[in-house]
PDB file of C-alpha atoms in Angstrom:
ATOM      1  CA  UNK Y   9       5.769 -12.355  37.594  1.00  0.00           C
ATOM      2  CA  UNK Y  10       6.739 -15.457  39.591  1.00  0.00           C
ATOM      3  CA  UNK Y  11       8.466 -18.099  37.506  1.00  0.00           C
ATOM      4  CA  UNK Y  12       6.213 -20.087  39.824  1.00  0.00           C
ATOM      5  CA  UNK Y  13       3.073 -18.501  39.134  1.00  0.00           C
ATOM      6  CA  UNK Y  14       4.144 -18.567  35.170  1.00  0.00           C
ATOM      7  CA  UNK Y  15       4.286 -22.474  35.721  1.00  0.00           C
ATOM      8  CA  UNK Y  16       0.661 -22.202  37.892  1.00  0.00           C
ATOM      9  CA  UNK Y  17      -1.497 -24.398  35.674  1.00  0.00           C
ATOM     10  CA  UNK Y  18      -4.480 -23.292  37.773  1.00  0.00           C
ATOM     11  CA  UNK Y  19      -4.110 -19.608  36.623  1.00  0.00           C
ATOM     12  CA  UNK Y  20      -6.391 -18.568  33.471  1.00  0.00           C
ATOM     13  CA  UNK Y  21      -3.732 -19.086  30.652  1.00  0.00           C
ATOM     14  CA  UNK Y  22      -3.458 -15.575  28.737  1.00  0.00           C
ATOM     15  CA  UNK Y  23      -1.261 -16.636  26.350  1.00  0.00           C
ATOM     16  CA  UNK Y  24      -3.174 -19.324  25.002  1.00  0.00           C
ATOM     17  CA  UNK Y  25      -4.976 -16.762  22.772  1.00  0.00           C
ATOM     18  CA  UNK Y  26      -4.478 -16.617  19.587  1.00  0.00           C
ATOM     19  CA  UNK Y  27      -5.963 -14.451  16.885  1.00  0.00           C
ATOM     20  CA  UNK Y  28      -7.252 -16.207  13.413  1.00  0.00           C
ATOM     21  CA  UNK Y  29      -6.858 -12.974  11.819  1.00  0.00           C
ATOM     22  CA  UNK Y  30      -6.119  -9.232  12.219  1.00  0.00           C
ATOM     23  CA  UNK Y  31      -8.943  -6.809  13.375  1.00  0.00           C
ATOM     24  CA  UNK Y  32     -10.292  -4.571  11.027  1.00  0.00           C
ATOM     25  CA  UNK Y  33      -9.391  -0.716  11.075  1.00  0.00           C
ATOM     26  CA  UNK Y  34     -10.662   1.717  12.962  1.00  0.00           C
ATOM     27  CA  UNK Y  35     -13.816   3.101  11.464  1.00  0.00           C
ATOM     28  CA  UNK Y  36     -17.150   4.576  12.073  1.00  0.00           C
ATOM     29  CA  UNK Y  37     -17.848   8.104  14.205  1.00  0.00           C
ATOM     30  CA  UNK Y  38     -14.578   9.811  15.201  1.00  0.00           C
ATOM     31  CA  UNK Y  39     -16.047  10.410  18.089  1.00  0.00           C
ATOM     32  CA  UNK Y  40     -15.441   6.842  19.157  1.00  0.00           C
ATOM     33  CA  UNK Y  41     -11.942   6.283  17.859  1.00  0.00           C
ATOM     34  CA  UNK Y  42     -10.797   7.487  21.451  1.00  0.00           C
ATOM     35  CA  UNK Y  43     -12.061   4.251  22.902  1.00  0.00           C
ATOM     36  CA  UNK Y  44      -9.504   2.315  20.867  1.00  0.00           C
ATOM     37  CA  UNK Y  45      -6.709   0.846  22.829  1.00  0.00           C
ATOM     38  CA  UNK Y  46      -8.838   0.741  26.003  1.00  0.00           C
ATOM     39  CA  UNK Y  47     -10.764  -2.131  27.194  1.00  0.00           C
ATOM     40  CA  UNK Y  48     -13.651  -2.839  29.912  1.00  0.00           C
ATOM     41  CA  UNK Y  49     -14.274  -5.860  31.555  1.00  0.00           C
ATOM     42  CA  UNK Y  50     -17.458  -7.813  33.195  1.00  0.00           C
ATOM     43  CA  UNK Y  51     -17.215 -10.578  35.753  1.00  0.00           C
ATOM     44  CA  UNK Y  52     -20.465 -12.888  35.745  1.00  0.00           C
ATOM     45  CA  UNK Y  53     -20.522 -15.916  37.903  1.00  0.00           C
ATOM     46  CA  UNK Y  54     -17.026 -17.530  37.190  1.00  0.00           C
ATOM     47  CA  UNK Y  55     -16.513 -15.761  34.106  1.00  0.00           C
ATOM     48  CA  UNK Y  56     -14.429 -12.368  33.561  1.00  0.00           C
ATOM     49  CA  UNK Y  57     -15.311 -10.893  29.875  1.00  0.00           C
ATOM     50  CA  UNK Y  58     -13.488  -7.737  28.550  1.00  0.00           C
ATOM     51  CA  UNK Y  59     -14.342  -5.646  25.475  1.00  0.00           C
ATOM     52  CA  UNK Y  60     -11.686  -4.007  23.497  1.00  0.00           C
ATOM     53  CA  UNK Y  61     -13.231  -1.633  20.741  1.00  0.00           C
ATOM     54  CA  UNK Y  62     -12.003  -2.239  17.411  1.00  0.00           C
ATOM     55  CA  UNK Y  63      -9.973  -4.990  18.408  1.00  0.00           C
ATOM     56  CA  UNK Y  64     -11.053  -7.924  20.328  1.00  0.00           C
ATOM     57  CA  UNK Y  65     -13.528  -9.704  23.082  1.00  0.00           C
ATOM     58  CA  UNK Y  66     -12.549 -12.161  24.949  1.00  0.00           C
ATOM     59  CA  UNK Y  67     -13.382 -14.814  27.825  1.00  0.00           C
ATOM     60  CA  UNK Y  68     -11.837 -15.936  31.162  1.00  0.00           C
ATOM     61  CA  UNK Y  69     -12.768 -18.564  33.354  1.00  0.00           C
ATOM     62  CA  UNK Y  70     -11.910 -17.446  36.818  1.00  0.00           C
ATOM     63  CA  UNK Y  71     -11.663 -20.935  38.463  1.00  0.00           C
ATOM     64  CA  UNK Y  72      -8.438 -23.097  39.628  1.00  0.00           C
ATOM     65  CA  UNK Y  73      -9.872 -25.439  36.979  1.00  0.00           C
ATOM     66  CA  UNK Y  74      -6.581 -27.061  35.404  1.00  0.00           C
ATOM     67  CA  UNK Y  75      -7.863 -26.457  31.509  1.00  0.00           C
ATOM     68  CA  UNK Y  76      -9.498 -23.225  32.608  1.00  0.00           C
ATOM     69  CA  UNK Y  77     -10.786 -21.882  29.616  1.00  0.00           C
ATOM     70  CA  UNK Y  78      -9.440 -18.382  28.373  1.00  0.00           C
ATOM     71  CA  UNK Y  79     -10.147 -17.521  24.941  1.00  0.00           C
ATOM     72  CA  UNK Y  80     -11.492 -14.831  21.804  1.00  0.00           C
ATOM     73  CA  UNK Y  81     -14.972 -14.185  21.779  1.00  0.00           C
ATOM     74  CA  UNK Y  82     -14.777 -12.509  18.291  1.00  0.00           C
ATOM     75  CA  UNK Y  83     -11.894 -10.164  16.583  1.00  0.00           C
ATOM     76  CA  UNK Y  84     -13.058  -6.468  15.460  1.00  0.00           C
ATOM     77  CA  UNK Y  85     -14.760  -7.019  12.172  1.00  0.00           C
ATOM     78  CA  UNK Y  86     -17.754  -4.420  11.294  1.00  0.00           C
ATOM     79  CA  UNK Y  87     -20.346  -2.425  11.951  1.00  0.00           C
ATOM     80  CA  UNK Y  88     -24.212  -3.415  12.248  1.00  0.00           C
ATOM     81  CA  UNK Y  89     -26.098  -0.823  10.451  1.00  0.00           C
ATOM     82  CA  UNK Y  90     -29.995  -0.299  10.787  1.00  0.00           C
ATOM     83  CA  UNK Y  91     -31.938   2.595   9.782  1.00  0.00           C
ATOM     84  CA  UNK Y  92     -28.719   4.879   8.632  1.00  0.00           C
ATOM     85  CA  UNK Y  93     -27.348   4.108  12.208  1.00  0.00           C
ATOM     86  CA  UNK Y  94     -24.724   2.420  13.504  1.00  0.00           C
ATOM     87  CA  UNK Y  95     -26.298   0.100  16.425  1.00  0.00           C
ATOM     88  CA  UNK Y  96     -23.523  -2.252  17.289  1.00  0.00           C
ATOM     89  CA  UNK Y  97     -20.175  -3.956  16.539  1.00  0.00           C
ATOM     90  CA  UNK Y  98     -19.664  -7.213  15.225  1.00  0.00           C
ATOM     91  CA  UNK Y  99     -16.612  -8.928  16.559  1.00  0.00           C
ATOM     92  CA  UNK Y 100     -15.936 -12.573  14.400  1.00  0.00           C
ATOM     93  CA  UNK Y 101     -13.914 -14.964  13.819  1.00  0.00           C
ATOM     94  CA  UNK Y 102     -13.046 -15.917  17.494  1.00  0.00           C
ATOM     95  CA  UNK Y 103     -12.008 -19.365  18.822  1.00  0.00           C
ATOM     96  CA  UNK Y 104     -13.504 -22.659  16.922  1.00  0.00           C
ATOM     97  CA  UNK Y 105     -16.350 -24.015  18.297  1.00  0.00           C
ATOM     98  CA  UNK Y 106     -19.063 -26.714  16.969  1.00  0.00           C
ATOM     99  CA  UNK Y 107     -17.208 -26.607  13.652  1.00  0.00           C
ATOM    100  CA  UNK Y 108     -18.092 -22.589  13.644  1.00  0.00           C
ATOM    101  CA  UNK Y 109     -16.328 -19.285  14.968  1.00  0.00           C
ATOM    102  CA  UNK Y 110     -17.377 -17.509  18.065  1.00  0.00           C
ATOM    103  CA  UNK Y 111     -18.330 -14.605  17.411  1.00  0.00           C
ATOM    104  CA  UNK Y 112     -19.812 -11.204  19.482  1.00  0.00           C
ATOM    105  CA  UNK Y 113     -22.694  -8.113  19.026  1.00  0.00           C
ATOM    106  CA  UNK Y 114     -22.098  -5.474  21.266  1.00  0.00           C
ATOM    107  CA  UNK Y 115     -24.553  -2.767  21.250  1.00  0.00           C
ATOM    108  CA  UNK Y 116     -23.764   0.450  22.119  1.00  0.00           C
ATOM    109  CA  UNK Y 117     -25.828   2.617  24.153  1.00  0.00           C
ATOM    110  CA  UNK Y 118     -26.376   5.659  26.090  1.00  0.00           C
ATOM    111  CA  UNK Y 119     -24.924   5.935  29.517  1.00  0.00           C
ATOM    112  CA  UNK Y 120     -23.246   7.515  32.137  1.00  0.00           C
ATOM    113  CA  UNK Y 121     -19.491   6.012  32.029  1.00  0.00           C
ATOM    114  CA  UNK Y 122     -17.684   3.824  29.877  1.00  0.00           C
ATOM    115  CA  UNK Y 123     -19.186   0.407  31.289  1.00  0.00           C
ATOM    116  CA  UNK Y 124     -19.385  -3.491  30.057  1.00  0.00           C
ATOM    117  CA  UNK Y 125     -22.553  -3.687  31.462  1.00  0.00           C
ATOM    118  CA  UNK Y 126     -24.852  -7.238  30.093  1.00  0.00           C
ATOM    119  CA  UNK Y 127     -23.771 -10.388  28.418  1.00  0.00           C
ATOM    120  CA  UNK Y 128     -25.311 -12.991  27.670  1.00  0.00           C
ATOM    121  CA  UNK Y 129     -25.575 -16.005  24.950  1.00  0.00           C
ATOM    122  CA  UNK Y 130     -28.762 -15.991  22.628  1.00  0.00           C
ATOM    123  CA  UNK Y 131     -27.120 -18.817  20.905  1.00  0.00           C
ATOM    124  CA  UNK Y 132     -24.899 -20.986  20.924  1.00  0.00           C
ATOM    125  CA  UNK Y 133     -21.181 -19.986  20.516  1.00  0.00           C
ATOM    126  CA  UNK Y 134     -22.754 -15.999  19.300  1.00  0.00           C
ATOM    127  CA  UNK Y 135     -22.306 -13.574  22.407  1.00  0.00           C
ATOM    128  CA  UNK Y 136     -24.157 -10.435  23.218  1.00  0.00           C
ATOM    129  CA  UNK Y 137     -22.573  -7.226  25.172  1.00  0.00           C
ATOM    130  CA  UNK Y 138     -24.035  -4.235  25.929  1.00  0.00           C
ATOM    131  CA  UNK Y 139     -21.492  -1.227  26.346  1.00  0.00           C
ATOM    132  CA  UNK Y 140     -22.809   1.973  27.928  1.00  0.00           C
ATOM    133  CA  UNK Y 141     -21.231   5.484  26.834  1.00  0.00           C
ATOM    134  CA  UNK Y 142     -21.578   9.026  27.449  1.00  0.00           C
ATOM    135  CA  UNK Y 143     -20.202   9.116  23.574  1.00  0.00           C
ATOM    136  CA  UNK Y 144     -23.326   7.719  22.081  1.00  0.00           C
ATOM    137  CA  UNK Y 145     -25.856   9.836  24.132  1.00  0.00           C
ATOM    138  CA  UNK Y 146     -26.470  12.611  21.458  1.00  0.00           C
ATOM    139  CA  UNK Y 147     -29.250  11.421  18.773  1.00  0.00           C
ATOM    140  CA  UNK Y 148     -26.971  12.125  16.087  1.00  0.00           C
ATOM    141  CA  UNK Y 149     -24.060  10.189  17.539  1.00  0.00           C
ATOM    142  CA  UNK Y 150     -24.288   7.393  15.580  1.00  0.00           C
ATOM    143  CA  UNK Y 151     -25.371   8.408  12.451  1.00  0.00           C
ATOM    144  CA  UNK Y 152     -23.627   6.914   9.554  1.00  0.00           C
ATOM    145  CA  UNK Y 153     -24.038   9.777   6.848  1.00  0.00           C
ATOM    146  CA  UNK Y 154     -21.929  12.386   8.601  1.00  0.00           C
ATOM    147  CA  UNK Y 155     -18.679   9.877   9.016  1.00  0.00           C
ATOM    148  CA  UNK Y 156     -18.545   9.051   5.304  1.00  0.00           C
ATOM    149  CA  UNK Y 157     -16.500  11.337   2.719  1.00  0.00           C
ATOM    150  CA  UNK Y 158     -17.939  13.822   0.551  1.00  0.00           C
ATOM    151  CA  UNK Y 159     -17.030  11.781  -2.636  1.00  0.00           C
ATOM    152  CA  UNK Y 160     -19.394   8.935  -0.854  1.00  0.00           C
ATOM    153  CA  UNK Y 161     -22.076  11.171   0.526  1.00  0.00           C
ATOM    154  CA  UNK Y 162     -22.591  12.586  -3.026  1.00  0.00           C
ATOM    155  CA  UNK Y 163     -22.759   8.910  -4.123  1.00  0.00           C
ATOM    156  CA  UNK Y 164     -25.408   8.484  -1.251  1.00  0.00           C
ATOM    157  CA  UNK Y 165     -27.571  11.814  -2.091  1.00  0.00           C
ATOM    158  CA  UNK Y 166     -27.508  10.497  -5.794  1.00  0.00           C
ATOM    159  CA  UNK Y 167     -29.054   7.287  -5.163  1.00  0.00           C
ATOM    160  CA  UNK Y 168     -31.522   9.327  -2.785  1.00  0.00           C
ATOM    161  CA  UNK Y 169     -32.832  11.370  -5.780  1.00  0.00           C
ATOM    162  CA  UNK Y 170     -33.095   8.483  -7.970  1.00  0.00           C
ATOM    163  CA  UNK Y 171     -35.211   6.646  -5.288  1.00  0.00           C
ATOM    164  CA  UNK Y 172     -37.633  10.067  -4.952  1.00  0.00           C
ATOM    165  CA  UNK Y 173     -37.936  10.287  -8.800  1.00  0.00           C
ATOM    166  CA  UNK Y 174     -38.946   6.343  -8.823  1.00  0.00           C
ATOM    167  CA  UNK Y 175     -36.363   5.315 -11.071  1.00  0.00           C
ATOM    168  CA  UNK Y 176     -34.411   2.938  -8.927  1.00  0.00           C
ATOM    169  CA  UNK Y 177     -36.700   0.434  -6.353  1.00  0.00           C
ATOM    170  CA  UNK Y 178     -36.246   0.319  -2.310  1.00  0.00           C
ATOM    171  CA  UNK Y 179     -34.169  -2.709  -2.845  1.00  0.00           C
ATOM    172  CA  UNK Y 180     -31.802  -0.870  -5.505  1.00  0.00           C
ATOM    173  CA  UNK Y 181     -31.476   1.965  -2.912  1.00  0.00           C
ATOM    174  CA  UNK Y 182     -30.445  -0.570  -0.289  1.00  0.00           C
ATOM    175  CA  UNK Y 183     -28.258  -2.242  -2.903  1.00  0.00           C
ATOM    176  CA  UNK Y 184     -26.388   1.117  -3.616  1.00  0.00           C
ATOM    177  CA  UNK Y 185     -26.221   2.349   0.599  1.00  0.00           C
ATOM    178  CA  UNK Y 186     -24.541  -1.359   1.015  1.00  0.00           C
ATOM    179  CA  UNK Y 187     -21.892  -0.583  -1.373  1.00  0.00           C
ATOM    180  CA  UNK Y 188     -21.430   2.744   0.088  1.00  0.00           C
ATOM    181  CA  UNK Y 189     -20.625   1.380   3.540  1.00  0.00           C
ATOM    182  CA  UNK Y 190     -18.299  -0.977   2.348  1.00  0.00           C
ATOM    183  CA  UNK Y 191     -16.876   1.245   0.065  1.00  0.00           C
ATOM    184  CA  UNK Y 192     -16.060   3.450   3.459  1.00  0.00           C
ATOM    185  CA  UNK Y 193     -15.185  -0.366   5.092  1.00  0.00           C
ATOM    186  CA  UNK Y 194     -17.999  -0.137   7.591  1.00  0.00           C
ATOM    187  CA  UNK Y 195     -18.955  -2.882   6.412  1.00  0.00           C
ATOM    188  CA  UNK Y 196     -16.735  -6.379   4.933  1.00  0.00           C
ATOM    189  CA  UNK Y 197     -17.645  -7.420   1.053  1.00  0.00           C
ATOM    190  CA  UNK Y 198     -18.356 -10.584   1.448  1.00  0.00           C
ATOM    191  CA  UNK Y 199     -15.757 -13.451  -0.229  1.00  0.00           C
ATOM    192  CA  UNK Y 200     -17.623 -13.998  -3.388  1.00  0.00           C
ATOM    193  CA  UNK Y 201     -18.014 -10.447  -3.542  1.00  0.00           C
ATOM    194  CA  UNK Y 202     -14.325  -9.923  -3.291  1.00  0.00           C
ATOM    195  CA  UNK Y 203     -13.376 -12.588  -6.014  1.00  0.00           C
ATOM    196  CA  UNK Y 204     -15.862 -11.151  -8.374  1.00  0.00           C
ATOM    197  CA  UNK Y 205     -13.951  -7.823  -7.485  1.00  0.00           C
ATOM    198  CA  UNK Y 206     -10.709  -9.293  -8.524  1.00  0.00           C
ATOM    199  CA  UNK Y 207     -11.735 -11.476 -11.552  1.00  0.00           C
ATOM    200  CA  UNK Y 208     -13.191  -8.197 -12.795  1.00  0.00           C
ATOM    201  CA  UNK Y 209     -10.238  -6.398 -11.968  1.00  0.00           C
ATOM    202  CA  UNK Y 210      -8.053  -9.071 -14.029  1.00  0.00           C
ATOM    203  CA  UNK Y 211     -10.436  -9.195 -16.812  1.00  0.00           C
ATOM    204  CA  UNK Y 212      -9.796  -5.602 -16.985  1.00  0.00           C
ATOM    205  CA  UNK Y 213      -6.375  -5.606 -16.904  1.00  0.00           C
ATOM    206  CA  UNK Y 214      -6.434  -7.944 -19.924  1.00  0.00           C
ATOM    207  CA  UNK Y 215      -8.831  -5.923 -21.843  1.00  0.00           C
ATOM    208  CA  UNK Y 216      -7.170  -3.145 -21.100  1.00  0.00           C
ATOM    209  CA  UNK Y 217      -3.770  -4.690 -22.800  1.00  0.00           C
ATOM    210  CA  UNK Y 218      -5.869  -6.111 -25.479  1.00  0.00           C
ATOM    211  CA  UNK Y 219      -7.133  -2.737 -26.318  1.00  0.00           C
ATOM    212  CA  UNK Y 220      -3.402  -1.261 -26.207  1.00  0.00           C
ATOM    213  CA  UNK Y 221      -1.861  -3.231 -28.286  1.00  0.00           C
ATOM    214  CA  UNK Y 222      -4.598  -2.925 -31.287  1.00  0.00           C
ATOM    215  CA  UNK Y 223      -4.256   0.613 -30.872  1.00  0.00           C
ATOM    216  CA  UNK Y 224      -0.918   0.452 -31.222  1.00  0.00           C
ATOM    217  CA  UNK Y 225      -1.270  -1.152 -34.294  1.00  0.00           C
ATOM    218  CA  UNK Y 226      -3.614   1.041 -35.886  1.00  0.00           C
ATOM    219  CA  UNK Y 227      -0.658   4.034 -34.472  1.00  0.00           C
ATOM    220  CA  UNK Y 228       1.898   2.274 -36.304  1.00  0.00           C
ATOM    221  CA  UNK Y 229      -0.146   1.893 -39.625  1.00  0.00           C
ATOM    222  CA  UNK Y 230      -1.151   5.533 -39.495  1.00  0.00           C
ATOM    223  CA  UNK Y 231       2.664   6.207 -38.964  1.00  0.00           C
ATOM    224  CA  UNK Y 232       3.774   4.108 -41.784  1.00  0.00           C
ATOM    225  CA  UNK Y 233       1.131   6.012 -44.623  1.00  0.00           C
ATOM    226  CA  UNK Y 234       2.176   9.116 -43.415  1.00  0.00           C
ATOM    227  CA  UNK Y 235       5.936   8.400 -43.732  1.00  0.00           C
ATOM    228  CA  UNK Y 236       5.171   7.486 -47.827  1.00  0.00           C
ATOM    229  CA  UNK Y 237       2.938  10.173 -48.193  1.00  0.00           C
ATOM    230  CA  UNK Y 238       5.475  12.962 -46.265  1.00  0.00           C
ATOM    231  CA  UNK Y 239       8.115  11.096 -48.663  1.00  0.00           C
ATOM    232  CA  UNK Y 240       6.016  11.836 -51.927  1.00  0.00           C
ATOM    233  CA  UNK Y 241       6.302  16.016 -51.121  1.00  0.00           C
ATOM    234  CA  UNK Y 242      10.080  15.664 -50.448  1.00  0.00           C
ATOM    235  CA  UNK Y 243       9.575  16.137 -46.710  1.00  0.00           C
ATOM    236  CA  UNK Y 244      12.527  14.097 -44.847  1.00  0.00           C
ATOM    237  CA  UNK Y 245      11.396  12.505 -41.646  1.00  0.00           C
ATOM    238  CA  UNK Y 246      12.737  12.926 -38.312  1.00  0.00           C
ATOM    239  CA  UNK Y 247      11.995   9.848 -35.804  1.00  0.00           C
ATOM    240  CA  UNK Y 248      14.516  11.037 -32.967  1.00  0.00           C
ATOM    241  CA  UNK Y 249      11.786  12.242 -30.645  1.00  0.00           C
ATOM    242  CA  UNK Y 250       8.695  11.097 -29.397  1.00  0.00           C
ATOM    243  CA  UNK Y 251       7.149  13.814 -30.961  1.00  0.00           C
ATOM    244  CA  UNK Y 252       8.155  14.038 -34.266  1.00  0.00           C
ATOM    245  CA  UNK Y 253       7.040   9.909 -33.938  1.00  0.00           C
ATOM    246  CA  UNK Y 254       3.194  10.798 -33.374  1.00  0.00           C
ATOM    247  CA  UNK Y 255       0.637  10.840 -35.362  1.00  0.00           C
ATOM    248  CA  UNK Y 256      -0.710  14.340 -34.828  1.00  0.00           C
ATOM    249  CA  UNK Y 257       2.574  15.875 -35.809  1.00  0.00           C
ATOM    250  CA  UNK Y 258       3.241  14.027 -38.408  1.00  0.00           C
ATOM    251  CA  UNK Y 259      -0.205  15.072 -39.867  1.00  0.00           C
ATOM    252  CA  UNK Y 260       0.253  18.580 -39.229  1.00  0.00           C
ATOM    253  CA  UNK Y 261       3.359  18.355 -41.587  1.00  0.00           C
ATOM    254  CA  UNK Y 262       1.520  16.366 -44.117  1.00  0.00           C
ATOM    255  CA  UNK Y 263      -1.538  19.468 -43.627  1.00  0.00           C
ATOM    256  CA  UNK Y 264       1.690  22.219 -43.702  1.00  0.00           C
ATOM    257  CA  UNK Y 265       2.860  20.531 -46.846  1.00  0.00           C
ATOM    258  CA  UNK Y 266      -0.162  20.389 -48.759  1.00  0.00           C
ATOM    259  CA  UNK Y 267      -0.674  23.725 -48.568  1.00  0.00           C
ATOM    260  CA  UNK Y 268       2.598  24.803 -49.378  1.00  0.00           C
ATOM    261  CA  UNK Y 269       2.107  22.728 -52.721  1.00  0.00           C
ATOM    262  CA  UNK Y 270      -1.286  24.058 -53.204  1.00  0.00           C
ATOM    263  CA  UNK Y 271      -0.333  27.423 -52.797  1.00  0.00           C
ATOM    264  CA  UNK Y 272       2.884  26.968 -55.177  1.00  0.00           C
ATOM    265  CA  UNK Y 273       5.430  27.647 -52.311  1.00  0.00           C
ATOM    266  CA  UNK Y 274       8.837  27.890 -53.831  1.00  0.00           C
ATOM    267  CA  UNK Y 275      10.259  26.279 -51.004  1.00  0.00           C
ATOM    268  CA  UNK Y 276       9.510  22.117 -51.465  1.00  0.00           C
ATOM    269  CA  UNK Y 277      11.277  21.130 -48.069  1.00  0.00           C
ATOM    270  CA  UNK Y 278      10.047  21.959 -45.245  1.00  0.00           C
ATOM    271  CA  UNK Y 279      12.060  21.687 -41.883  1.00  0.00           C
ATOM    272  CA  UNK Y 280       9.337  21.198 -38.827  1.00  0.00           C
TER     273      UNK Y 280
END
């Protein structure tokens, strides 16, 4: 381009968009994944919007307005799951506004080309798109149990019997599915959620240290009786490998040794 038309403050200013955060990864039916990298745009009125699944929407005012307002609509975030289906995508954390983040729903439904079809604002600052595709036409298109792994649809089918057998409620079910989906990250934990996770996740750590070292202890005492008792019988001990160090072997000697003793074995040292 022009270094004239670069200069052009009446043009829509691209490059005065800039992303609060990176979108989320790619996720949901494979089936869709081949719609990443593209995007589709809508021109209402004096407005031009354009959808990029799993990564962005965003807004251009098509007017030689000199603060002609281009900007994000909402950065890929996560699904919106109803009834085991996936029925839209939730693009947040677009440009401020009113102290708040735009952000964007687009639904997703059955038609006959890839097509930004409706927009419109139910509220203020939160969009609504619909996108029409051929790829959600089948009735099992958008289910979510099929895209999850096996590890997580066990995890789902277990939580299933427990709801049939009446020993978790509807709301425990629910509980369970929510963790599954953002266990698969088709769905974002929310903040205090992820603090909890890595409080617990530190408190662990320190138990888990905790715990080591008052094993080791007990390890070390163990050692130590079985070094006077294996000197009692005559038996010299080896420390140069890790085995001859642990407490199993060292027992097994001690067992060997006794034994021998019992049985009045000629042969007082024995060489493990």
């Amino acid at each position: 381009p022009s270094l004239e038309r670069l200069n052009n403050p009446f043009l829509p200013q691209t490059n005065r968009l800039l992303p609060k955060m990176a979108p989320s990864a790619v996720s949901g039916p494979a089936h869709l994944f081949r719609l990443a990298g593209k995007c589709f745009s809508f021109v209402e009125s004096t407005y031009k919007y354009e959808f990029c699944p799993f990564h962005n929407v965003t807004q251009h005012e098509q007017t030689f307005r000199w603060n002609a307002y281009s900007g994000i609509l909402g950065i890929w975030h996560e699904w919106e799951i109803d009834n085991y289906t996936f029925v839209g995508m939730w693009m947040r954390e677009g440009d401020s506004c009113e102290a708040k983040s735009r952000q964007t729903k687009v639904h997703l439904v059955c038609g006959k080309s890839n097509k930004l079809a409706y927009v419109s604002e139910p509220s203020t600052c939160v969009y609504s798109l619909t996108f029409e595709t051929p790829l959600v036409c089948h009735p099992h298109s958008l289910l979510v149990y099929p895209t999850l792994t096996e590890a997580l649809q066990r995890k789902w089918d277990a939580a299933e019997q427990l709801l049939y057998d009446e020993l978790i409620t509807d709301q425990g079910y629910k509980k369970v599915l929510k963790e599954i989906f953002e266990e698969a990250g088709l769905l974002k934990a929310t903040e205090d959620k992820e603090v909890e996770k890595q409080s617990k996740k530190i408190s662990l750590e320190f138990e888990t240290v905790e715990k080591c070292n008052k094993e080791y202890k007990q390890l070390a005492e163990e050692i130590k009786n079985l070094k006077v008792l294996l000197g009692q019988y005559g038996i010299p001990y080896k420390a140069n490998s890790a085995e001859n160090a642990s407490v199993g072997y060292l027992s097994h000697k001690l067992a060997t040794a006794v034994t021998r003793v019992l049985n009045g074995s000629k042969d007082e040292h024995l060489h493990g």
